[in-house]
Amino acid sequence: LVAANLSLSYWKTASAGFNQAAANYKVTAKIVGPDNYDPQAELQELNSAVARKPSGILISVADEALLKPGIDAAVDAGIPVITFDSDAASSHRLFFIGTNNLAAGRLGGQRVVEKMGGRGNVVFFSMPGQPNLDDRLKGYKEVFSAHPDIRILDVVNIKGDARNAFDNAMQYLDQTGPAKVSAFVCLEASSGKVVAD
């Protein structure tokens, strides 16, 4: 299993499930990747995994453009690759297991429209380039396009660091008048708590 930002509680839960499944099936499991959001380090871990010639690789893709060549190299070397949580649809991976993030974004967008009464300003917190987050944002934008009184003020790239979300949220909370923020939307796991606080 290859992922980025393994220090998040989300990945600790996923890792526990992965290890439990490996024990149940009596196979060897290895979980690799950086503790922080670092797609380049994730690529290095993917390349190291491919060099070890495992029976298969699961990967949550932090940056499709960066990781696609490594995924394709693994498949070309006869190693089956399954993407999960975040996809690399343009790669040669076997298939993707995870949330339909476009549909999740649409559902979230509908909820925000309801809560805001169809008008107001929204700030998103994301990591552009990560496929699952980009799909969620696209879903929100599709819903908002039917509501001209909803405006996206910003899509803040938190760069994998929740402190960036906190700092930006604090700045946006000070805005008044036409720039007043009506909703913050956290598209990824790490910023939700700090923005809510």
Coordinates of C-alpha atoms in Angstrom, one line a residue:
L1 CA 0.0 0.0 0.0
V2 CA 1.5 3.3 -1.1
A3 CA 0.0 6.6 0.1
A4 CA 1.0 10.1 1.2
N5 CA 0.3 11.9 4.4
L6 CA 0.3 8.7 6.4
S7 CA 0.3 10.6 9.7
L8 CA -3.3 11.5 9.3
S9 CA -5.8 9.5 11.4
Y10 CA -7.6 8.6 8.1
W11 CA -4.5 6.7 6.9
K12 CA -3.9 5.1 10.4
T13 CA -7.4 3.6 10.1
A14 CA -6.9 2.5 6.5
S15 CA -3.5 1.0 7.5
A16 CA -5.1 -1.0 10.3
G17 CA -7.7 -2.4 8.0
F18 CA -5.1 -3.2 5.4
N19 CA -3.0 -5.1 7.9
Q20 CA -6.0 -6.9 9.3
A21 CA -7.0 -8.1 5.8
A22 CA -3.4 -9.2 5.2
A23 CA -3.5 -11.2 8.4
N24 CA -6.8 -12.8 7.5
Y25 CA -5.6 -13.8 4.1
K26 CA -2.1 -14.8 5.4
V27 CA -0.2 -12.5 3.1
T28 CA 2.6 -10.1 3.7
A29 CA 1.6 -6.5 3.8
K30 CA 3.8 -3.4 3.7
I31 CA 2.6 0.2 4.0
V32 CA 4.9 2.9 2.6
G33 CA 4.8 6.6 1.9
P34 CA 5.6 9.9 3.5
D35 CA 4.0 11.1 6.8
N36 CA 3.3 14.4 5.2
Y37 CA 1.7 15.5 1.9
D38 CA 4.7 15.0 -0.5
P39 CA 3.8 13.5 -3.9
Q40 CA 7.5 13.3 -4.9
A41 CA 8.3 11.2 -1.8
E42 CA 5.2 9.1 -2.7
L43 CA 6.7 8.5 -6.1
Q44 CA 10.0 7.4 -4.6
E45 CA 8.1 4.9 -2.4
L46 CA 6.2 3.6 -5.4
N47 CA 9.4 3.2 -7.4
S48 CA 11.0 1.4 -4.4
A49 CA 8.0 -0.9 -4.1
V50 CA 8.1 -1.8 -7.8
A51 CA 11.8 -2.6 -7.5
R52 CA 10.9 -5.1 -4.7
K53 CA 8.6 -6.9 -7.2
P54 CA 5.5 -7.4 -4.9
S55 CA 2.5 -9.5 -5.9
G56 CA 0.5 -6.3 -6.2
I57 CA 0.3 -2.6 -5.3
L58 CA -2.5 -0.5 -3.9
I59 CA -1.9 3.2 -4.3
S60 CA -3.8 6.4 -3.3
V61 CA -2.7 8.9 -5.9
A62 CA -1.6 12.3 -4.5
D63 CA -0.7 13.7 -8.0
E64 CA -1.8 11.8 -11.1
A65 CA 0.6 13.5 -13.5
L66 CA 3.5 12.7 -11.3
L67 CA 2.6 9.1 -10.3
K68 CA 1.1 7.9 -13.6
P69 CA 4.5 6.9 -15.2
G70 CA 5.4 4.9 -12.0
I71 CA 2.0 3.1 -12.0
D72 CA 2.4 2.3 -15.7
A73 CA 5.9 1.0 -15.1
A74 CA 4.7 -1.3 -12.4
V75 CA 1.9 -2.7 -14.6
D76 CA 4.4 -3.1 -17.5
A77 CA 6.6 -5.1 -15.2
G78 CA 3.7 -7.4 -14.5
I79 CA 2.7 -6.0 -11.1
P80 CA -1.0 -5.4 -10.8
V81 CA -1.9 -2.0 -9.5
I82 CA -5.2 -0.9 -8.0
T83 CA -5.8 2.7 -7.2
F84 CA -8.0 3.5 -4.2
D85 CA -9.2 6.6 -2.5
S86 CA -7.7 8.8 -5.2
D87 CA -7.5 7.6 -8.8
A88 CA -5.1 7.8 -11.7
A89 CA -7.7 7.2 -14.4
S90 CA -5.3 7.9 -17.2
S91 CA -2.9 5.2 -16.0
H92 CA -2.7 1.5 -16.8
R93 CA -4.0 0.6 -13.3
L94 CA -6.4 -2.3 -13.2
F95 CA -9.3 -0.5 -11.5
F96 CA -10.2 2.1 -8.9
I97 CA -11.9 1.4 -5.6
G98 CA -13.3 4.4 -3.8
T99 CA -15.8 7.1 -3.5
N100 CA -17.4 8.6 -6.6
N101 CA -15.9 12.0 -5.7
L102 CA -17.7 13.9 -8.4
A103 CA -21.0 12.7 -7.0
A104 CA -19.8 13.5 -3.5
G105 CA -19.0 17.0 -4.6
R106 CA -22.4 17.4 -6.1
L107 CA -24.1 16.2 -2.9
G108 CA -21.9 18.6 -0.9
G109 CA -22.7 21.4 -3.2
Q110 CA -26.5 20.8 -2.9
R111 CA -26.1 20.8 0.9
V112 CA -24.1 24.1 0.9
V113 CA -26.7 25.7 -1.4
E114 CA -29.5 24.7 1.0
K115 CA -27.6 25.9 4.1
M116 CA -26.7 29.3 2.4
G117 CA -30.2 29.8 1.0
G118 CA -28.7 30.0 -2.5
R119 CA -26.5 33.0 -2.0
G120 CA -23.1 33.9 -0.5
N121 CA -19.4 33.5 -0.8
V122 CA -17.6 30.2 -0.4
V123 CA -13.9 29.4 0.3
F124 CA -12.6 25.9 -0.4
F125 CA -9.5 24.2 1.2
S126 CA -7.9 21.6 -1.1
M127 CA -4.7 20.3 -2.6
P128 CA -5.1 21.0 -6.4
G129 CA -3.8 18.2 -8.6
Q130 CA -5.0 15.4 -6.2
P131 CA -7.6 13.6 -8.4
N132 CA -10.2 12.9 -5.7
L133 CA -10.1 16.5 -4.4
D134 CA -10.3 17.9 -7.9
D135 CA -13.3 15.7 -8.7
R136 CA -15.0 16.9 -5.5
L137 CA -14.4 20.5 -6.4
K138 CA -15.8 19.9 -9.9
G139 CA -19.0 18.5 -8.4
Y140 CA -19.4 21.6 -6.2
K141 CA -18.8 23.9 -9.1
E142 CA -21.4 22.1 -11.2
V143 CA -24.0 22.6 -8.6
F144 CA -23.0 26.2 -7.9
S145 CA -23.2 27.0 -11.7
A146 CA -27.0 26.9 -11.4
H147 CA -26.9 29.4 -8.5
P148 CA -25.5 32.7 -9.8
D149 CA -25.7 34.3 -6.3
I150 CA -23.1 31.9 -5.0
R151 CA -19.5 32.9 -5.6
I152 CA -16.3 31.0 -5.0
L153 CA -13.9 33.5 -3.4
D154 CA -10.9 31.2 -3.3
V155 CA -9.6 27.6 -3.6
V156 CA -6.8 27.6 -1.0
N157 CA -4.0 25.2 -1.7
I158 CA -3.2 24.0 1.8
K159 CA -0.1 22.1 0.4
G160 CA -0.8 19.2 2.8
D161 CA -0.5 21.4 5.9
A162 CA -3.6 22.1 8.0
R163 CA -1.9 25.2 9.4
N164 CA -2.3 26.8 6.0
A165 CA -6.0 26.2 6.1
F166 CA -6.2 27.7 9.6
D167 CA -4.2 30.8 8.7
N168 CA -6.3 31.4 5.6
A169 CA -9.6 30.8 7.4
M170 CA -8.6 33.4 10.1
Q171 CA -7.9 35.9 7.4
Y172 CA -11.2 35.3 5.6
L173 CA -13.2 35.5 8.9
D174 CA -12.1 39.2 9.1
Q175 CA -13.8 40.1 5.7
T176 CA -17.0 42.0 5.7
G177 CA -19.5 43.4 3.2
P178 CA -19.5 41.8 -0.3
A179 CA -16.4 39.8 0.6
K180 CA -17.9 38.2 3.7
V181 CA -17.5 34.4 3.7
S182 CA -20.7 32.4 4.1
A183 CA -19.2 28.9 4.0
F184 CA -15.8 27.2 4.3
V185 CA -15.6 23.8 2.5
C186 CA -12.7 21.4 3.3
L187 CA -12.3 19.0 0.5
E188 CA -9.7 16.9 2.3
A189 CA -9.3 15.3 5.7
S190 CA -6.6 17.4 7.4
S191 CA -8.1 20.9 7.3
G192 CA -11.6 20.2 8.6
K193 CA -11.0 20.3 12.3
V194 CA -8.8 23.4 12.3
V195 CA -11.1 25.3 10.0
A196 CA -14.1 24.4 12.2
D197 CA -12.2 25.5 15.3

